[in-house]
Tab-separated table of C-alpha atoms and ligand atoms in Angstrom:
chain	number	residue	atom	x	y	z
C	26	ALA	CA	7.208	-6.868	28.080
C	27	SER	CA	8.077	-3.169	28.112
C	28	LEU	CA	11.753	-3.986	28.745
C	29	PHE	CA	11.592	-6.495	25.900
C	30	LEU	CA	10.040	-3.965	23.559
C	31	MET	CA	12.393	-1.198	24.643
C	32	HIS	CA	15.312	-2.624	22.701
C	33	ALA	CA	13.056	-2.918	19.641
C	34	LEU	CA	12.947	0.891	19.538
C	35	PRO	CA	15.533	3.057	17.751
C	36	PRO	CA	18.401	3.847	20.160
C	37	GLN	CA	17.389	7.453	20.808
C	38	ALA	CA	13.799	6.569	21.573
C	39	ALA	CA	14.792	3.636	23.746
C	40	ALA	CA	17.131	5.938	25.652
C	41	ALA	CA	14.368	8.479	26.045
C	42	GLY	CA	12.031	5.631	27.057
C	43	LYS	CA	9.209	6.895	24.842
C	44	PRO	CA	7.708	5.335	21.703
C	45	ALA	CA	9.350	6.526	18.482
C	46	PHE	CA	6.330	7.506	16.419
C	47	VAL	CA	7.079	8.525	12.835
C	48	LYS	CA	6.390	12.245	12.584
C	49	VAL	CA	6.564	14.851	9.838
C	50	ASP	CA	9.026	17.719	10.045
C	51	LYS	CA	8.157	19.992	7.086
C	52	THR	CA	8.941	17.796	4.042
C	53	HIS	CA	10.682	14.919	5.835
C	54	PHE	CA	9.861	12.110	8.225
C	55	VAL	CA	11.559	12.018	11.597
C	56	ARG	CA	11.651	9.128	14.069
C	57	GLY	CA	13.492	8.885	17.381
C	58	GLY	CA	15.160	12.244	16.841
C	59	GLN	CA	16.563	11.615	13.368
C	60	ARG	CA	15.379	11.629	9.747
C	61	TYR	CA	13.530	8.509	8.645
C	62	TYR	CA	13.384	7.109	5.107
C	63	ILE	CA	11.142	4.296	3.936
C	64	ALA	CA	12.833	1.326	2.259
C	65	GLY	CA	9.660	-0.662	2.150
C	66	ALA	CA	7.750	-3.581	0.682
C	67	ASN	CA	4.119	-3.985	-0.201
C	68	PHE	CA	2.987	-6.960	1.849
C	69	TRP	CA	-0.802	-6.710	1.571
C	70	TYR	CA	-1.320	-10.201	3.043
C	71	GLY	CA	0.940	-9.790	6.083
C	72	ALA	CA	-1.962	-9.813	8.539
C	73	TYR	CA	-3.437	-12.893	6.850
C	74	LEU	CA	-0.167	-14.754	7.483
C	75	GLY	CA	-0.337	-13.570	11.106
C	76	ALA	CA	-3.720	-15.193	11.735
C	77	ALA	CA	-3.875	-18.315	13.888
C	78	GLY	CA	-5.306	-21.524	12.486
C	79	LYS	CA	-5.393	-22.721	8.894
C	80	VAL	CA	-5.753	-19.331	7.195
C	81	GLY	CA	-2.528	-17.972	8.668
C	82	ASP	CA	1.029	-19.210	8.511
C	83	ARG	CA	2.913	-17.641	11.397
C	84	ALA	CA	6.072	-19.672	10.741
C	85	ARG	CA	6.158	-18.304	7.189
C	86	LEU	CA	5.411	-14.766	8.411
C	87	VAL	CA	8.382	-14.852	10.809
C	88	LYS	CA	10.604	-16.173	8.010
C	89	GLU	CA	9.403	-13.478	5.569
C	90	LEU	CA	10.006	-10.686	8.079
C	91	ASP	CA	13.476	-12.026	8.896
C	92	THR	CA	14.309	-12.163	5.176
C	93	MET	CA	12.996	-8.637	4.573
C	94	LYS	CA	14.817	-7.292	7.625
C	95	ALA	CA	18.065	-8.846	6.412
C	96	VAL	CA	17.601	-7.051	3.073
C	97	GLY	CA	17.279	-3.742	4.933
C	98	ILE	CA	13.517	-3.377	4.397
C	99	ASN	CA	12.211	-1.247	7.289
C	100	ASN	CA	8.512	-0.855	6.440
C	101	VAL	CA	5.618	-2.860	5.075
C	102	ARG	CA	2.362	-1.606	3.570
C	103	VAL	CA	-0.491	-3.912	4.548
C	104	LEU	CA	-4.238	-4.411	4.182
C	105	ALA	CA	-6.086	-4.269	7.517
C	106	VAL	CA	-9.545	-5.421	6.518
C	107	SER	CA	-11.381	-7.214	3.726
C	108	GLU	CA	-15.089	-7.515	2.958
C	109	LYS	CA	-16.853	-10.815	2.239
C	110	THR	CA	-18.114	-10.796	-1.344
C	111	ASP	CA	-19.262	-13.100	-4.142
C	112	MET	CA	-16.807	-11.513	-6.557
C	113	PRO	CA	-14.549	-14.283	-7.928
C	114	SER	CA	-11.305	-12.280	-7.805
C	115	ALA	CA	-11.439	-11.271	-4.117
C	116	VAL	CA	-9.410	-12.801	-1.305
C	117	ARG	CA	-11.150	-15.335	0.955
C	118	PRO	CA	-11.886	-15.460	3.827
C	119	ALA	CA	-12.638	-11.815	4.674
C	120	THR	CA	-12.272	-10.031	7.999
C	121	THR	CA	-15.773	-8.512	7.631
C	122	ALA	CA	-18.533	-11.031	6.841
C	123	ALA	CA	-21.226	-8.356	6.876
C	124	PRO	CA	-21.680	-4.920	8.453
C	125	GLY	CA	-20.770	-5.255	12.128
C	126	GLN	CA	-19.677	-8.895	11.796
C	127	TYR	CA	-15.902	-9.128	12.158
C	128	ASP	CA	-13.683	-12.215	12.287
C	129	GLU	CA	-11.632	-11.803	15.449
C	130	ASP	CA	-9.233	-14.619	14.481
C	131	LEU	CA	-8.324	-12.808	11.263
C	132	LEU	CA	-8.085	-9.427	13.004
C	133	ALA	CA	-5.692	-11.025	15.505
C	134	GLY	CA	-3.453	-11.628	12.483
C	135	LEU	CA	-2.732	-7.898	12.376
C	136	ASP	CA	-1.924	-8.029	16.113
C	137	TYR	CA	0.623	-10.772	15.465
C	138	LEU	CA	2.121	-8.942	12.476
C	139	LEU	CA	2.555	-5.729	14.506
C	140	ALA	CA	4.131	-7.649	17.394
C	141	GLU	CA	6.631	-9.281	15.018
C	142	LEU	CA	7.381	-5.984	13.226
C	143	ALA	CA	8.104	-4.328	16.599
C	144	LYS	CA	10.703	-7.005	17.378
C	145	ARG	CA	12.512	-6.060	14.157
C	146	ASP	CA	12.152	-2.277	14.480
C	147	MET	CA	10.038	-2.264	11.303
C	148	THR	CA	6.975	-0.046	10.786
C	149	ALA	CA	3.658	-0.540	8.986
C	150	VAL	CA	1.423	1.590	6.796
C	151	ILE	CA	-2.037	0.114	7.214
C	152	TYR	CA	-4.851	0.700	4.708
C	153	LEU	CA	-8.459	0.518	5.856
C	154	ASN	CA	-10.316	-0.037	2.576
C	155	ASN	CA	-9.738	-0.741	-1.100
C	156	PHE	CA	-10.938	1.126	-4.186
C	157	TRP	CA	-10.437	-2.150	-6.098
C	158	GLN	CA	-12.347	-5.408	-5.821
C	159	TRP	CA	-9.608	-7.851	-4.690
C	160	SER	CA	-10.464	-7.498	-1.005
C	161	GLY	CA	-14.163	-6.709	-1.453
C	162	GLY	CA	-13.622	-3.017	-0.990
C	163	MET	CA	-15.840	-0.052	-1.726
C	164	THR	CA	-17.939	-1.882	-4.330
C	165	GLN	CA	-18.827	-4.479	-1.679
C	166	TYR	CA	-19.911	-1.737	0.730
C	167	LEU	CA	-22.270	-0.535	-2.032
C	168	ASN	CA	-23.647	-4.065	-2.412
C	169	TRP	CA	-24.415	-4.037	1.311
C	170	PHE	CA	-25.944	-0.582	1.465
C	171	GLU	CA	-27.478	0.147	-1.924
C	172	GLY	CA	-28.126	-3.424	-3.021
C	173	SER	CA	-26.129	-2.977	-6.224
C	174	GLN	CA	-24.115	-5.835	-7.692
C	175	ALA	CA	-20.536	-5.847	-6.394
C	176	LEU	CA	-18.632	-5.183	-9.606
C	177	ASP	CA	-15.608	-7.354	-10.460
C	178	PRO	CA	-13.727	-5.713	-13.358
C	179	ASN	CA	-12.077	-9.073	-14.061
C	180	VAL	CA	-15.596	-10.222	-15.027
C	181	THR	CA	-17.122	-7.033	-16.493
C	182	LYS	CA	-13.830	-6.053	-18.242
C	183	ASP	CA	-15.059	-2.466	-17.843
C	184	TYR	CA	-12.851	-0.417	-15.541
C	185	GLU	CA	-14.337	2.950	-16.559
C	186	ASP	CA	-17.793	1.750	-15.501
C	187	PHE	CA	-16.342	0.229	-12.315
C	188	MET	CA	-14.695	3.497	-11.295
C	189	ALA	CA	-17.715	5.658	-12.128
C	190	LYS	CA	-19.979	3.465	-9.973
C	191	THR	CA	-17.549	2.757	-7.121
C	192	VAL	CA	-17.222	6.438	-6.201
C	193	ARG	CA	-20.873	6.340	-5.061
C	194	PHE	CA	-19.274	4.911	-1.911
C	195	TYR	CA	-18.086	8.378	-0.879
C	196	ARG	CA	-21.647	9.765	-0.876
C	197	ASN	CA	-23.474	6.781	0.613
C	198	ASP	CA	-24.093	7.756	4.251
C	199	LYS	CA	-24.737	4.191	5.479
C	200	ALA	CA	-21.580	2.922	3.758
C	201	GLN	CA	-19.585	5.778	5.273
C	202	GLN	CA	-20.989	5.006	8.721
C	203	GLU	CA	-19.967	1.331	8.517
C	204	TYR	CA	-16.566	2.338	7.087
C	205	ARG	CA	-16.063	4.598	10.113
C	206	ASN	CA	-17.209	1.793	12.419
C	207	VAL	CA	-14.445	-0.373	10.920
C	208	ILE	CA	-11.893	2.451	11.155
C	209	ARG	CA	-12.758	2.951	14.828
C	210	LYS	CA	-12.595	-0.806	15.496
C	211	ILE	CA	-9.097	-1.067	14.021
C	212	VAL	CA	-7.578	2.217	15.182
C	213	GLN	CA	-8.824	1.776	18.753
C	214	ARG	CA	-7.892	-1.901	18.885
C	215	VAL	CA	-5.898	-3.427	21.742
C	216	ASN	CA	-3.274	-5.839	20.454
C	217	THR	CA	-4.221	-9.304	21.749
C	218	ILE	CA	-0.582	-10.432	21.554
C	219	THR	CA	1.216	-7.509	23.202
C	220	GLY	CA	-1.612	-5.947	25.195
C	221	LYS	CA	-0.674	-2.582	23.685
C	222	ARG	CA	-3.294	-0.207	22.271
C	223	TYR	CA	-2.711	0.414	18.553
C	224	VAL	CA	-2.897	4.174	19.173
C	225	ASP	CA	0.098	3.824	21.517
C	226	ASP	CA	2.088	1.533	19.207
C	227	ALA	CA	4.874	3.263	17.279
C	228	THR	CA	5.148	0.177	15.045
C	229	VAL	CA	2.217	1.686	13.165
C	230	MET	CA	3.665	4.420	10.976
C	231	ALA	CA	0.422	5.596	9.384
C	232	TRP	CA	-3.245	4.869	8.817
C	233	GLN	CA	-4.213	4.984	5.165
C	234	LEU	CA	-7.754	5.710	3.993
C	235	ALA	CA	-7.768	3.058	1.276
C	236	ASN	CA	-5.685	1.374	-1.387
C	237	GLU	CA	-5.728	3.654	-4.462
C	238	PRO	CA	-8.894	5.722	-3.863
C	239	ARG	CA	-9.885	7.565	-7.048
C	240	PRO	CA	-12.325	10.501	-7.617
C	241	GLY	CA	-14.046	8.727	-10.516
C	242	ASN	CA	-12.976	7.613	-13.972
C	243	ALA	CA	-11.127	9.588	-16.651
C	244	LYS	CA	-14.204	11.814	-17.035
C	245	ALA	CA	-14.492	12.674	-13.331
C	246	THR	CA	-16.693	15.769	-12.987
C	247	PRO	CA	-15.848	18.845	-10.882
C	248	GLU	CA	-18.543	17.731	-8.437
C	249	GLU	CA	-17.051	14.218	-8.142
C	250	LYS	CA	-13.639	15.813	-7.587
C	251	GLN	CA	-15.008	17.981	-4.762
C	252	VAL	CA	-16.707	14.967	-3.162
C	253	TYR	CA	-13.333	13.188	-3.270
C	254	ILE	CA	-11.490	16.144	-1.738
C	255	ASP	CA	-14.084	16.372	1.038
C	256	TRP	CA	-14.065	12.591	1.658
C	257	ILE	CA	-10.280	12.556	2.087
C	258	ALA	CA	-10.292	15.532	4.459
C	259	GLY	CA	-13.292	14.295	6.468
C	260	THR	CA	-12.052	10.741	6.861
C	261	ALA	CA	-8.504	11.817	7.706
C	262	ALA	CA	-9.887	14.233	10.316
C	263	TYR	CA	-11.970	11.409	11.773
C	264	ILE	CA	-8.903	9.183	12.124
C	265	HIS	CA	-6.862	11.934	13.760
C	266	GLY	CA	-9.772	12.421	16.156
C	267	LEU	CA	-9.382	8.802	17.252
C	268	ASP	CA	-5.593	8.770	17.292
C	269	ALA	CA	-3.388	11.780	18.048
C	270	ASN	CA	-0.127	9.862	17.628
C	271	HIS	CA	-0.071	8.488	14.087
C	272	LEU	CA	0.200	9.889	10.574
C	273	VAL	CA	-2.609	9.658	8.029
C	274	SER	CA	-2.238	9.301	4.237
C	275	SER	CA	-4.738	8.792	1.431
C	276	GLY	CA	-3.232	5.888	-0.595
C	277	SER	CA	-3.493	7.928	-3.788
C	278	GLU	CA	-1.603	6.874	-6.934
C	279	GLY	CA	-0.974	10.513	-7.852
C	280	LEU	CA	-2.010	11.732	-11.308
C	281	ALA	CA	-3.164	8.280	-12.470
C	282	GLY	CA	-5.526	8.213	-9.501
C	283	SER	CA	-6.556	11.850	-9.851
C	284	ALA	CA	-8.054	11.835	-13.377
C	285	GLN	CA	-4.643	13.170	-14.561
C	286	ASP	CA	-5.452	16.427	-12.730
C	287	GLY	CA	-2.397	17.726	-10.837
C	288	ASP	CA	-4.373	20.514	-9.169
C	289	LEU	CA	-6.828	17.932	-7.842
C	290	PHE	CA	-3.966	15.792	-6.510
C	291	MET	CA	-2.473	18.763	-4.678
C	292	GLN	CA	-5.840	20.131	-3.519
C	293	ALA	CA	-6.891	16.723	-2.150
C	294	HIS	CA	-3.737	16.570	-0.016
C	295	ARG	CA	-3.482	20.149	1.270
C	296	THR	CA	-5.793	19.403	4.198
C	297	LYS	CA	-3.926	19.545	7.514
C	298	HIS	CA	-5.412	16.122	8.257
C	299	ILE	CA	-3.257	14.461	5.564
C	300	ASP	CA	0.321	14.271	6.805
C	301	TYR	CA	2.144	13.071	3.676
C	302	LEU	CA	1.502	12.359	0.024
C	303	THR	CA	1.665	9.020	-1.754
C	304	TYR	CA	2.042	7.966	-5.356
C	305	HIS	CA	2.214	4.767	-7.414
C	306	LEU	CA	3.946	4.009	-10.743
C	307	TRP	CA	2.628	1.296	-13.118
C	308	PRO	CA	4.091	1.463	-16.685
C	309	LYS	CA	2.604	-1.918	-17.683
C	310	ASN	CA	-0.865	-1.331	-16.197
C	311	TRP	CA	-1.012	2.089	-17.826
C	312	GLY	CA	0.042	0.801	-21.239
C	313	TRP	CA	3.366	2.638	-21.342
C	314	ILE	CA	5.363	-0.539	-21.936
C	315	ASP	CA	4.568	-3.698	-23.913
C	316	SER	CA	6.292	-6.523	-22.052
C	317	LYS	CA	6.234	-8.563	-25.223
C	318	ASN	CA	7.852	-5.771	-27.219
C	319	VAL	CA	10.250	-4.077	-24.817
C	320	ALA	CA	12.678	-3.044	-27.547
C	321	ALA	CA	10.063	-0.825	-29.136
C	322	THR	CA	8.447	0.542	-25.961
C	323	TRP	CA	11.152	0.828	-23.282
C	324	ASP	CA	12.375	4.326	-24.161
C	325	GLY	CA	8.884	5.822	-24.123
C	326	ALA	CA	8.006	4.030	-20.895
C	327	LEU	CA	11.194	5.203	-19.233
C	328	GLU	CA	10.636	8.811	-20.279
C	329	LYS	CA	7.071	8.791	-18.931
C	330	SER	CA	8.191	7.029	-15.748
C	331	ARG	CA	10.989	9.505	-15.063
C	332	HIS	CA	8.543	12.365	-15.572
C	333	TYR	CA	5.997	10.726	-13.273
C	334	LEU	CA	8.619	10.069	-10.617
C	335	ASN	CA	9.840	13.665	-10.656
C	336	VAL	CA	6.634	15.664	-11.116
C	337	HIS	CA	5.080	14.209	-7.957
C	338	ILE	CA	8.123	15.127	-5.888
C	339	ASP	CA	7.622	18.643	-7.262
C	340	TYR	CA	3.930	18.510	-6.269
C	341	ALA	CA	4.983	17.512	-2.751
C	342	GLN	CA	7.366	20.464	-2.642
C	343	LYS	CA	4.476	22.783	-3.584
C	344	VAL	CA	2.172	21.247	-0.961
C	345	GLY	CA	5.015	21.276	1.585
C	346	LYS	CA	4.728	17.666	2.722
C	347	PRO	CA	6.800	14.472	2.324
C	348	ILE	CA	5.837	12.014	-0.434
C	349	VAL	CA	6.388	8.246	-0.597
C	350	LEU	CA	6.501	6.226	-3.804
C	351	GLU	CA	4.534	3.472	-2.092
C	352	GLU	CA	3.904	1.259	-5.112
C	353	PHE	CA	5.793	0.476	-8.307
C	354	GLY	CA	6.385	-2.733	-10.227
C	355	MET	CA	7.274	-4.455	-13.461
C	356	ASP	CA	6.529	-7.977	-14.678
C	357	ARG	CA	9.051	-10.720	-15.477
C	358	ASP	CA	10.732	-10.973	-18.892
C	359	GLY	CA	8.395	-11.852	-21.743
C	360	ALA	CA	5.384	-11.132	-19.522
C	361	SER	CA	5.963	-14.544	-17.918
C	362	PHE	CA	4.434	-15.459	-14.518
C	363	ASP	CA	6.899	-18.335	-14.131
C	364	ILE	CA	9.261	-17.890	-11.182
C	365	LYS	CA	12.015	-19.307	-13.395
C	366	ALA	CA	11.641	-16.439	-15.879
C	367	ALA	CA	14.381	-13.809	-15.829
C	368	THR	CA	13.790	-10.298	-14.460
C	369	THR	CA	16.147	-8.225	-16.583
C	370	VAL	CA	13.498	-5.638	-17.562
C	371	ARG	CA	12.188	-5.478	-13.985
C	372	ASP	CA	15.704	-4.934	-12.654
C	373	ARG	CA	16.376	-2.185	-15.218
C	374	PHE	CA	13.125	-0.482	-14.173
C	375	TYR	CA	13.822	-0.818	-10.427
C	376	ARG	CA	17.300	0.625	-11.014
C	377	GLU	CA	15.826	3.662	-12.815
C	378	VAL	CA	13.237	4.184	-10.067
C	379	PHE	CA	15.812	3.858	-7.298
C	380	ASP	CA	18.144	6.250	-9.100
C	381	VAL	CA	15.540	9.028	-9.072
C	382	VAL	CA	14.458	8.292	-5.485
C	383	THR	CA	17.956	8.228	-3.994
C	384	THR	CA	19.323	11.119	-6.051
C	385	ARG	CA	16.481	13.470	-5.129
C	386	ALA	CA	16.370	12.301	-1.503
C	387	ALA	CA	20.101	13.007	-1.222
C	388	LYS	CA	19.417	16.530	-2.519
C	389	GLY	CA	16.953	17.002	0.349
C	390	ASP	CA	13.875	16.903	-1.881
C	391	PRO	CA	10.623	15.691	-0.239
C	392	ILE	CA	10.807	12.085	-1.542
C	393	ALA	CA	10.804	10.092	1.721
C	394	GLY	CA	11.272	6.613	0.331
C	395	PHE	CA	9.579	3.741	-1.487
C	396	ASN	CA	7.598	0.536	-1.167
C	397	PHE	CA	8.045	-1.830	-4.132
C	398	TRP	CA	5.035	-3.926	-5.200
C	399	ALA	CA	5.346	-6.551	-3.911
C	400	TRP	CA	6.998	-9.066	-1.598
C	401	GLY	CA	6.246	-12.623	-2.728
C	402	GLY	CA	8.971	-14.225	-0.633
C	403	ALA	CA	8.469	-17.957	-0.179
C	404	GLY	CA	5.010	-17.870	-1.780
C	405	ARG	CA	4.631	-20.025	-4.866
C	406	ALA	CA	1.896	-20.170	-7.527
C	407	ALA	CA	-0.218	-23.300	-7.054
C	408	ASN	CA	-2.005	-23.678	-10.377
C	409	PRO	CA	-0.865	-24.065	-14.005
C	410	ASP	CA	-3.014	-21.079	-15.005
C	411	TYR	CA	-1.403	-18.964	-12.232
C	412	TRP	CA	-4.802	-17.930	-10.798
C	413	TRP	CA	-5.282	-17.940	-7.029
C	414	LYS	CA	-7.762	-20.234	-5.291
C	415	GLU	CA	-8.746	-20.151	-1.593
C	416	GLY	CA	-6.159	-22.109	0.375
C	417	ASN	CA	-3.304	-21.412	-2.065
C	418	ASP	CA	-0.210	-19.514	-0.902
C	419	LEU	CA	-0.742	-15.796	-0.597
C	420	MET	CA	1.875	-13.659	-2.324
C	421	GLY	CA	2.508	-10.132	-3.602
C	422	ASP	CA	-0.096	-10.486	-6.356
C	423	PRO	CA	-3.633	-10.289	-4.949
C	424	PRO	CA	-6.259	-12.717	-6.313
C	425	GLN	CA	-7.320	-10.456	-9.206
C	426	GLU	CA	-3.939	-10.930	-10.865
C	427	GLU	CA	-1.871	-13.881	-11.945
C	428	GLN	CA	0.253	-15.236	-9.117
C	429	GLY	CA	3.720	-14.222	-10.228
C	430	LEU	CA	2.845	-11.070	-12.156
C	431	TYR	CA	4.681	-8.541	-9.983
C	432	SER	CA	5.764	-10.572	-6.940
C	433	VAL	CA	9.422	-10.413	-5.940
C	434	PHE	CA	10.162	-13.921	-4.706
C	435	ASP	CA	12.904	-14.877	-2.244
C	436	SER	CA	14.709	-16.511	-5.197
C	437	ASP	CA	14.816	-13.241	-7.186
C	438	ALA	CA	18.364	-12.449	-6.069
C	439	SER	CA	19.153	-9.689	-8.583
C	440	THR	CA	16.071	-7.659	-7.683
C	441	ILE	CA	16.593	-8.177	-3.958
C	442	ALA	CA	20.179	-6.987	-4.353
C	443	LEU	CA	18.915	-3.706	-5.859
C	444	ILE	CA	16.452	-3.275	-2.975
C	445	ARG	CA	19.221	-3.951	-0.445
C	446	GLU	CA	21.569	-1.467	-2.136
C	447	THR	CA	18.887	1.239	-2.125
C	448	ALA	CA	17.885	0.584	1.482
C	449	THR	CA	21.536	1.073	2.436
C	450	LYS	CA	21.750	4.374	0.529
C	451	LEU	CA	18.610	5.723	2.236
C	452	LYS	CA	19.807	4.532	5.643
C	453	ARG	CA	22.977	6.618	5.172
C	454	LEU	CA	20.822	9.719	4.636
C	455	GLU	CA	19.199	9.194	8.053
C	456	ARG	CA	22.465	9.843	9.759
C	457	LYS	CA	23.133	13.195	8.083
D	528	IFL	O1	-2.914	-1.338	-5.526
D	528	IFL	C1	-2.640	-1.967	-6.539
D	528	IFL	N1	-1.914	-1.382	-7.507
D	528	IFL	C2	-1.348	-2.090	-8.609
D	528	IFL	C3	-1.218	-3.552	-8.278
D	528	IFL	C4	-0.601	-4.306	-9.466
D	528	IFL	O2	-1.367	-4.155	-10.616
D	528	IFL	C5	-2.589	-4.086	-7.921
D	528	IFL	O3	-2.534	-5.458	-7.619
D	528	IFL	C6	-3.149	-3.348	-6.708
D	528	IFL	O4	-4.543	-3.229	-6.824
């Protein structure tokens, strides 16, 4: 097996015979003795596809990874665990049925995904919780440990209330203890397919605290901000205590996930236990663009997006760490979810994003790559209303969103061409 895996490593590492962990060298990633840039996809459901039995679809997973590899995608950002919940817009089944009750068949899906990524010299950023409800997440932990109702914003329609209540997770000792039990279970896992300990597997690029953890809502108090800063540092330190080989990141969106407070964003990521910064860019979610009135809103959205793209690279320069634009997306023309709808606005947006990323990376600035949101591949919406039901294909859009909202499908040739072109440009920078 080791001989087999050897040729899955970058040439330098294979020659040296040691695993090529992704490391940080000042404001850049290095891997196998050379710079490393992320040309990545969000693939939250990758471990679900890797599960055996009826939940998974290993044949589809292999096909999706082959397709992504052929495009030049070298990294996927995936969900490791989900929490069983009665919230309608969460994925089912969940890896955690209740505190301490884990579904080994589903967890073996991550084993299979990592084994397949290793064969293709691809890496994974793995997040260990979710600030949002679509995988159970922090609100489900609070249902377990404080008895509160797990809040589904798709039902309550009140995101400000959701965010203000969800941050109680950071200060709930029992919830934090179970969260750390789950972190330890995943980080110290032995891959049931390869026999390799996760801590020794260079296919893992980084552990990520959660998907989009926020300090509170728009009115986050100084005390909530300090709790957030301390939670990031404490949890990241805990992970590094379990695993001396891998990087740790927060999963932050940047300003949008920091109550628009740049000092908080930088302060929360100065801790030595956080190895690189992350940010996400969502013009439609944040109301910068009206997909049904692009003519009137594109210029403003582009100006705000360019500023957002650049200011976070400047924050990373000040903090002295790499930063990855690990989420961005745009819907299909006319706000359609139909796979047959054109993607001219999406392609224009991706082109603008890629222009900033590649231009500043080529200048040596700390932008270390991207993950677009999200790979839909061969997945197809199953219902006329585009909502997901258990047993339907999984795709880039999690269950809380219409199936087709942001997914890049394998038939979206123009968008895939832009991703391929950008992956090639970043690959060239690795050889400098
Ligand atoms: O992490 C996320 N960021 C934005 C995605 C699209 O709205 C969303 O599905 C996900 O919760």
